[in-house]
Short mmCIF file of C-alpha atoms and ligand atoms in Angstrom, two decimals:
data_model
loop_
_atom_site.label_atom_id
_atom_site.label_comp_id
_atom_site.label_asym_id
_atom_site.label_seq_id
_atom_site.Cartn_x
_atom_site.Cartn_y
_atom_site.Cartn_z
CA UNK X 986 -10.80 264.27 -21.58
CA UNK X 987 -14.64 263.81 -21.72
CA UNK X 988 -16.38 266.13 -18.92
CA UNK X 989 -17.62 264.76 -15.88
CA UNK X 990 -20.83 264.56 -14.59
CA UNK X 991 -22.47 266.95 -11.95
CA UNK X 992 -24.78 266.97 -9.43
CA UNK X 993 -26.03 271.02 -9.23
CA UNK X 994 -29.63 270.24 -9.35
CA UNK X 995 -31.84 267.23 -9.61
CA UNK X 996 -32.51 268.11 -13.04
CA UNK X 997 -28.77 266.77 -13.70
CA UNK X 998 -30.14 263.24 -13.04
CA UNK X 999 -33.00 261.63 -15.04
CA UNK X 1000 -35.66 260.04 -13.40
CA UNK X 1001 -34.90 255.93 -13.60
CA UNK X 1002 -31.35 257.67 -11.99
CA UNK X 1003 -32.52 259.47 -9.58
CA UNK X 1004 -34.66 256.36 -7.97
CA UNK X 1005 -32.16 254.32 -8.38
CA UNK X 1006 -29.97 256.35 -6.04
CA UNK X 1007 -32.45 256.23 -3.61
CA UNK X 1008 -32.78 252.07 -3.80
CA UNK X 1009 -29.09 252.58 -3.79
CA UNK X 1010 -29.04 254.67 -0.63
CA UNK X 1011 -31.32 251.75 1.35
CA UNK X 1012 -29.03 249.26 0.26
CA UNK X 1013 -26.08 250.80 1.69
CA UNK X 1014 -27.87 251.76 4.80
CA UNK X 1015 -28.43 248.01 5.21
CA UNK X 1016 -25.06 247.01 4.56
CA UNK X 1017 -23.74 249.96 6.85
CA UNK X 1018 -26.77 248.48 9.95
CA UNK X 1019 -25.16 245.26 9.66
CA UNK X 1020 -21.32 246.30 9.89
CA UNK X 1021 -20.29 245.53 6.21
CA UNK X 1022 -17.00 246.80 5.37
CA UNK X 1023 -17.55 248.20 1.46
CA UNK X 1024 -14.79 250.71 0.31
CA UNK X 1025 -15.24 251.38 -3.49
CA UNK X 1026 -13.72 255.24 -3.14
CA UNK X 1027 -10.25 253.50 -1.27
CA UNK X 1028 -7.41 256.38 -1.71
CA UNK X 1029 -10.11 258.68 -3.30
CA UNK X 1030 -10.50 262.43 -2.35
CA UNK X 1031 -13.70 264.34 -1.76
CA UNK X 1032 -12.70 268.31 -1.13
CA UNK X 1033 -15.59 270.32 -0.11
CA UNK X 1034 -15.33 274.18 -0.28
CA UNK X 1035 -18.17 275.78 2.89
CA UNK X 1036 -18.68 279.29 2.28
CA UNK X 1037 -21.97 279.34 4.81
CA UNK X 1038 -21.83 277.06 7.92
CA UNK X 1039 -22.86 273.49 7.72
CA UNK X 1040 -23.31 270.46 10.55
CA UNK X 1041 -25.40 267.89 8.53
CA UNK X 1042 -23.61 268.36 5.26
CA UNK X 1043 -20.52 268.47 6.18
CA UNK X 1044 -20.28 265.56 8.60
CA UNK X 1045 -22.49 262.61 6.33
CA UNK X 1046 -20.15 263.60 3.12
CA UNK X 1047 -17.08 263.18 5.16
CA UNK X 1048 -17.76 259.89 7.00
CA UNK X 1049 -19.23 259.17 3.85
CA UNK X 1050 -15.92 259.35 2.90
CA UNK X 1051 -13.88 257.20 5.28
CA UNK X 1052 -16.54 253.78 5.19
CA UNK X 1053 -15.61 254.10 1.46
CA UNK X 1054 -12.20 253.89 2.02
CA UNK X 1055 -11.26 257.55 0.94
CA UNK X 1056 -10.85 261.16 3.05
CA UNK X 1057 -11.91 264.49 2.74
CA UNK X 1058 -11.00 267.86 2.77
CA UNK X 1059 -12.64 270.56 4.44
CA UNK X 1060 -11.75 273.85 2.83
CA UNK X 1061 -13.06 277.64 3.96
CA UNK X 1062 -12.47 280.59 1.90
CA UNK X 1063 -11.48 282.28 5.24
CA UNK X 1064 -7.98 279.99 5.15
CA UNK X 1065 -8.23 279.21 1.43
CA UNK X 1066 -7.00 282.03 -0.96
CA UNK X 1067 -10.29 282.20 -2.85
CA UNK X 1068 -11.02 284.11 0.41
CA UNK X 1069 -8.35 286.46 -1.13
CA UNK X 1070 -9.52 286.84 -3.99
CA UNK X 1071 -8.15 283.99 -6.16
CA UNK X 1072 -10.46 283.44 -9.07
CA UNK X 1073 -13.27 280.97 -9.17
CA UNK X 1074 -12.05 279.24 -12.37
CA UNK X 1075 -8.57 279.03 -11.17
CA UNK X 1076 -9.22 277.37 -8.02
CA UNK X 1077 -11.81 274.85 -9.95
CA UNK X 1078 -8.89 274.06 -12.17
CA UNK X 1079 -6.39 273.30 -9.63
CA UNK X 1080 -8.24 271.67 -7.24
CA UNK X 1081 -9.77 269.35 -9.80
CA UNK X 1082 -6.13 268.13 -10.50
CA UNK X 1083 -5.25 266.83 -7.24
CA UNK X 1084 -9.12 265.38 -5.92
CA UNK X 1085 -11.41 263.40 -7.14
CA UNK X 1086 -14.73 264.61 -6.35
CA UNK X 1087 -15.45 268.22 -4.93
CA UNK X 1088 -18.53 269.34 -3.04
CA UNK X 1089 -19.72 273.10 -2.70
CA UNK X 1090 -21.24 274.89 -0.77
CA UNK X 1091 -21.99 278.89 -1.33
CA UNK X 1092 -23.87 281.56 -1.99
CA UNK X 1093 -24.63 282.13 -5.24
CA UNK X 1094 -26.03 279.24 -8.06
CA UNK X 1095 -23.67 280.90 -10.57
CA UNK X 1096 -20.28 280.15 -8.78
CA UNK X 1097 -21.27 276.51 -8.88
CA UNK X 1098 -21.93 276.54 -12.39
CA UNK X 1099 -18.54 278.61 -13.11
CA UNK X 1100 -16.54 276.22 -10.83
CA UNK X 1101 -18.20 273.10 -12.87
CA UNK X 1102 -16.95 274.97 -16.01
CA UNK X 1103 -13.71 274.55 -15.16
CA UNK X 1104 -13.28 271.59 -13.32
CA UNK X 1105 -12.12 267.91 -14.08
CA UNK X 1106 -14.06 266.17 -11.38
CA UNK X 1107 -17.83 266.08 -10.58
CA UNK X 1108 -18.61 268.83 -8.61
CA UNK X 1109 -21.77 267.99 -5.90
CA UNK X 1110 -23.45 271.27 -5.17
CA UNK X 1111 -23.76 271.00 -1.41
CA UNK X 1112 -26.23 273.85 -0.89
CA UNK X 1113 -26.89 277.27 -3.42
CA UNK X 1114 -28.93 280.15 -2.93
CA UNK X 1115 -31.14 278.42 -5.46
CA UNK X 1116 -30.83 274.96 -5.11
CA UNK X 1117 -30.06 272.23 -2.37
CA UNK X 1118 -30.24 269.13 -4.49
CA UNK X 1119 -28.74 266.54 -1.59
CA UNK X 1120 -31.17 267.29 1.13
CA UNK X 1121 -33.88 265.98 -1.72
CA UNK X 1122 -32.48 262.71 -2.13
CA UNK X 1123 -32.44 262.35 1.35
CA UNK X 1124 -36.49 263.41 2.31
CA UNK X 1125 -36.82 261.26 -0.98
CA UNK X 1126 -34.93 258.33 0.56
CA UNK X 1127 -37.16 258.26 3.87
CA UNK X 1128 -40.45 258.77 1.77
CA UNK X 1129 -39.62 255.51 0.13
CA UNK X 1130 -38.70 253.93 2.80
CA UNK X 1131 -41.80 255.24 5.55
CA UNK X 1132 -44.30 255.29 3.27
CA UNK X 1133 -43.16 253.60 0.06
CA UNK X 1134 -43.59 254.71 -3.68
CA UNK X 1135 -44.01 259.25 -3.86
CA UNK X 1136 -45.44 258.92 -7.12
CA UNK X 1137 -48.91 260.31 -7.56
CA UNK X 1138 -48.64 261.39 -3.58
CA UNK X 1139 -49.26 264.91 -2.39
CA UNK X 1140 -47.00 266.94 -0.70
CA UNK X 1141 -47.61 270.79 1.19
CA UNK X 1142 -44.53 272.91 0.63
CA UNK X 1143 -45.52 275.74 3.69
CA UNK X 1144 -43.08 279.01 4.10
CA UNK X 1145 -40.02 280.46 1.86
CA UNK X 1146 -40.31 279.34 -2.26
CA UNK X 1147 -36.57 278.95 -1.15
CA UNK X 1148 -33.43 277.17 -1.91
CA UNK X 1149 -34.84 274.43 -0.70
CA UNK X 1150 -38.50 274.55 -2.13
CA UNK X 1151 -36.76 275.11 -5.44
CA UNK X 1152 -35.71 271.64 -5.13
CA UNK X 1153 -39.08 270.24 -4.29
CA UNK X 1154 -40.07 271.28 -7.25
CA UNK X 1155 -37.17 269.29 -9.44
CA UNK X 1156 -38.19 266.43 -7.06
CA UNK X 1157 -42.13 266.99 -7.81
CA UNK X 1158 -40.51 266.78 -11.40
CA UNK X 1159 -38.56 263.86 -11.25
CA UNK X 1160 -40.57 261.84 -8.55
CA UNK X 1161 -44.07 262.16 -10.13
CA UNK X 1162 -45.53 263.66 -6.88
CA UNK X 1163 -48.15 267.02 -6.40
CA UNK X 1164 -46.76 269.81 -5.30
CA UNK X 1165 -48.68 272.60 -3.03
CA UNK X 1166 -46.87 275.35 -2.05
CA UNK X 1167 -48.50 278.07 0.23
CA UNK X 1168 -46.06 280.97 0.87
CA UNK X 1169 -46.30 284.71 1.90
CA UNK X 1170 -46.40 287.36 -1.17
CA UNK X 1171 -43.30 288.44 -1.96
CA UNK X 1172 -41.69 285.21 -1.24
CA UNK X 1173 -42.88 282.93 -4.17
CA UNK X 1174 -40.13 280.58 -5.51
CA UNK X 1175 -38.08 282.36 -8.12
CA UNK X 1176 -38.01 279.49 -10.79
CA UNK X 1177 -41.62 279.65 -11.57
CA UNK X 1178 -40.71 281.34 -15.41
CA UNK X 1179 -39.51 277.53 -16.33
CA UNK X 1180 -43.25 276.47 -17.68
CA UNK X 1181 -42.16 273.21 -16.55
CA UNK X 1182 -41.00 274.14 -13.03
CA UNK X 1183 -45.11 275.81 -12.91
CA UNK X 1184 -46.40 272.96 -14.25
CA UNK X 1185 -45.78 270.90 -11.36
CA UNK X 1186 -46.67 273.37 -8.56
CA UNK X 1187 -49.79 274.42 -7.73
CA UNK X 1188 -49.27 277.97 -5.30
CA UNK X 1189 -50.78 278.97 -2.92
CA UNK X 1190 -51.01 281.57 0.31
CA UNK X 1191 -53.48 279.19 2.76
CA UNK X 1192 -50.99 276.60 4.74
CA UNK X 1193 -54.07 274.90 5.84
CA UNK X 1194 -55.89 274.55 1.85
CA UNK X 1195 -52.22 273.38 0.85
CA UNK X 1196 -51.98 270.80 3.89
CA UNK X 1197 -55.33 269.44 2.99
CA UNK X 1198 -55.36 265.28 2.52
CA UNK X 1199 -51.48 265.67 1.90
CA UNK X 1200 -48.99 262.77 2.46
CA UNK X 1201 -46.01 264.83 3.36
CA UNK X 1202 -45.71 268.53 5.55
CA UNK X 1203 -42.47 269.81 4.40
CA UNK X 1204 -41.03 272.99 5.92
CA UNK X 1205 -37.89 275.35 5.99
CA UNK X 1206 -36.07 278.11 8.43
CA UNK X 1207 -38.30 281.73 7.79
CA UNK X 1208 -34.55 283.52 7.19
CA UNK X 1209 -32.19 280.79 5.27
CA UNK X 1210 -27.96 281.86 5.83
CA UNK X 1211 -27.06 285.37 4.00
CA UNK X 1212 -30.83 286.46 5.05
CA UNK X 1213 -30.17 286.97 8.77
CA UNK X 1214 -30.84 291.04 8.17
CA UNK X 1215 -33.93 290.33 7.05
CA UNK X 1216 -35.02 288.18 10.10
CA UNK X 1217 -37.44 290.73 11.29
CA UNK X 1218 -39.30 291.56 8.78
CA UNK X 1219 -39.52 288.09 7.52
CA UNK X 1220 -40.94 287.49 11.20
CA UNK X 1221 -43.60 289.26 10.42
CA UNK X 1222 -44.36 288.10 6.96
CA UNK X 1223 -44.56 284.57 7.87
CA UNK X 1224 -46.58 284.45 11.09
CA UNK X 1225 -49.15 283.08 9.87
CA UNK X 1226 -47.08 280.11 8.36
CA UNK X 1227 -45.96 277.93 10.81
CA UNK X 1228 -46.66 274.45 10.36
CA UNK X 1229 -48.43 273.20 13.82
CA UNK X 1230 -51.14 270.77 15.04
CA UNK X 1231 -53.92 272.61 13.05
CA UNK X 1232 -51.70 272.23 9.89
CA UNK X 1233 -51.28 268.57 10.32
CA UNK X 1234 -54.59 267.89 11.50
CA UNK X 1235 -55.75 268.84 8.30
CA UNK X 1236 -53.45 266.32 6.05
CA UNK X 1237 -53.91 262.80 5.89
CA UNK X 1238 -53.80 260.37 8.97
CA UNK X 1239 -50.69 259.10 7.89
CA UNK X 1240 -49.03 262.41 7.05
CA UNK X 1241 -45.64 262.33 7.66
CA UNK X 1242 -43.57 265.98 8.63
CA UNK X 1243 -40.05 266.80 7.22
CA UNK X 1244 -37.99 269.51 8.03
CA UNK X 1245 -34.33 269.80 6.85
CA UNK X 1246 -32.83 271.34 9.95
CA UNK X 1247 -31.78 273.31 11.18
CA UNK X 1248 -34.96 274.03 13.14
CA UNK X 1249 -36.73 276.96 14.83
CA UNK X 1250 -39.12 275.88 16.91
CA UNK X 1251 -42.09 278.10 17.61
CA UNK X 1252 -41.32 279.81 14.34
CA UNK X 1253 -41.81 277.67 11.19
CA UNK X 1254 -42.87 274.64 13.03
CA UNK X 1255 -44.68 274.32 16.30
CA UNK X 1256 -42.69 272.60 19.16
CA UNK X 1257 -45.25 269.81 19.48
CA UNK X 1258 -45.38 268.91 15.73
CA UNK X 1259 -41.38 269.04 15.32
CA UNK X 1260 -40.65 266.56 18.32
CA UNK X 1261 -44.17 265.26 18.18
CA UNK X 1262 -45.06 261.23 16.32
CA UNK X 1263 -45.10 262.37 12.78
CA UNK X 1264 -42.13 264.14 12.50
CA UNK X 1265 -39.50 262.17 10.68
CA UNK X 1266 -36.64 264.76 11.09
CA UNK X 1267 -34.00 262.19 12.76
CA UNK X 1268 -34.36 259.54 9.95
CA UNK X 1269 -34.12 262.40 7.52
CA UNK X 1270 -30.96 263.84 8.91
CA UNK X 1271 -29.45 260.30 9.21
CA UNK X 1272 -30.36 259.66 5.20
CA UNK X 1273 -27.89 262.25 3.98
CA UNK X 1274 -24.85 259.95 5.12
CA UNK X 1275 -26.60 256.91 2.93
CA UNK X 1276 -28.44 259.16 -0.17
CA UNK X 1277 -24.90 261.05 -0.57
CA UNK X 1278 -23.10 257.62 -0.50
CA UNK X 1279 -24.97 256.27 -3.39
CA UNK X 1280 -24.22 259.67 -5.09
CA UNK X 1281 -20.43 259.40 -4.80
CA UNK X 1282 -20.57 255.97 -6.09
CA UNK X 1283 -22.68 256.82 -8.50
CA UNK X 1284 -20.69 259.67 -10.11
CA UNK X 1285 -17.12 257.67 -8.78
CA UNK X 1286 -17.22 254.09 -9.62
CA UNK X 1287 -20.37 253.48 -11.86
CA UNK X 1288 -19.71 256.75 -14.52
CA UNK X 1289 -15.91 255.44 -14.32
N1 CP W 2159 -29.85 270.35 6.15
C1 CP W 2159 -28.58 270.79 6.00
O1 CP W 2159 -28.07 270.95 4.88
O2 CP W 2159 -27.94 271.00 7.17
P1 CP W 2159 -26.51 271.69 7.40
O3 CP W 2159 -26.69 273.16 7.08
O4 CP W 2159 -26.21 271.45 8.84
O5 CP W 2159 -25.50 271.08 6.46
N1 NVA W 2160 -32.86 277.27 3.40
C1 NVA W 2160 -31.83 276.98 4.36
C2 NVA W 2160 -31.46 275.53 4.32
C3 NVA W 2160 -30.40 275.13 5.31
C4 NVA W 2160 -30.00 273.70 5.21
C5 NVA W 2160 -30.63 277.88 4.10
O1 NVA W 2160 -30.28 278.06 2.93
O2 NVA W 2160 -30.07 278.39 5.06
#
């Protein structure tokens, strides 16, 4: 049996793949606007294991599910028994024998890359401590579609070198785009050893320097899930990085702001700029359902 292909990071895709999962995703979006019935995953089984919470994630992958024909399984290691203890590799194995696809969702990187070790089926990492690979292909989908081609384009990174700024930096990779980063010290992005992860970052600890003439504001929650003892002091560390009017002011005109949600207003992004013109937040939530249908084809029906 040859060994299926993963989605953990966006490093699994190349990058003539990874944009053609985003033309994919705007084809399906336009066949989904104008009521087309298209069920390529009929009787096929996504099951997708949440160790941290989820509303976004967990919603577009299952209706992603049903307008392809298929169904999914929500599964929590509270009522599972690898709450109890069962082992990673064990429930990989036997859960990859009865579904088709499987999405995670936990803590650590590792436990994705044990449970891919041992599984049959493409496993979609859903959200890592390190890595949050679908939320990319989303922010990437309503780039191209807002503003057209990323390549060569700047984009501020402002906050935690998180889960989710890891990822920008695949993208920044894979897309062809400049990446600025400004973060508090202490909170760099952990990935930075990879001379070709530094390569495409250029860091920084001024959010208005890293905002300057960009195309795209990007920003994240101060204390991500697992973090939430930290809140305070992380409070404290990032005061001085919350992406408001004076940020955006300083990128271009026809700066565009992302966030991944969930938000915190009046902590990592100013009321005003988060519901204000230039916030693309909705579109961006609403891409996950389309970018994470063109991933399930793509590792379903065109790797068959
Ligand atoms: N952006 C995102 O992954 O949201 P959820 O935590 O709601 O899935
Ligand atoms: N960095 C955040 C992203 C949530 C979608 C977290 O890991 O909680």
């Amino acid at each position: 049996m040859s060994s299926p292909r993963h989605f953990l990071t966006l490093l699994d895709l190349d990058s003539a793949q990874l944009l053609g999962l985003i033309q994919r995703a705007r084809e399906l979006k336009a066949m989904q606007y104008r009521g087309e019935i298209y069920e390529p995953l009929k009787n096929r089984v996504l099951g997708m294991v949440f160790e941290k919470s989820s509303t976004r994630t967990r919603v577009s992958f299952e209706t992603a599910m049903i307008q392809f024909g298929g169904g999914a399984i929500f599964l929590s290691p509270r009522d599972t028994q690898l709450g109890r203890g069962e082992p990673v590799e064990d429930t990989a194995r036997v859960l990859s024998r009865m579904v088709d696809v499987i999405m995670l969702r936990t803590y650590t990187h590792e436990m994705q890359e044990r449970f891919a070790a041992h599984s049959r089926v493409p496993i979609i990492n859903g959200l890592s401590d390190l890595h949050h690979p679908c939320q990319l292909l989303a922010d990437m989908q309503t780039f191209f579609e807002l503003r057209g081609d990323i390549r060569g384009k700047t984009v501020a990174w402002i906050g935690d070198g998180n889960n989710m700024c890891h990822s920008y930096i695949h993208a920044a990779r894979r897309f062809g785009f400049q990446l600025r980063i400004a973060c508090p010290e202490g909170y760099d992005p952990t990935i930075l050893d990879d001379p070709e992860n530094a390569a495409a970052v250029r860091l920084g600890r001024d959010p208005l320097a890293a905002a300057d003439g960009a195309d795209l504001v990007v920003t994240d929650v101060w204390a991500s899930m697992g973090q939430e003892e930290e809140t305070r002091q992380r409070e404290r560390a990032f005061a001085s990085f919350q992406v408001d009017a004076a940020v955006m002011r300083r990128a271009r005109p026809d700066a565009i702001f992302m966030h991944c949600l969930p938000a915190h207003r009046g902590e990592e992004v100013s009321a005003e700029v988060m519901d204000g013109p230039r916030s693309v937040a909705w579109d961006e939530a609403e891409n996950r359902l389309h970018a994470q249908k063109a991933l399930l084809e793509f590792l379903l029906v065109k790797s068959d």
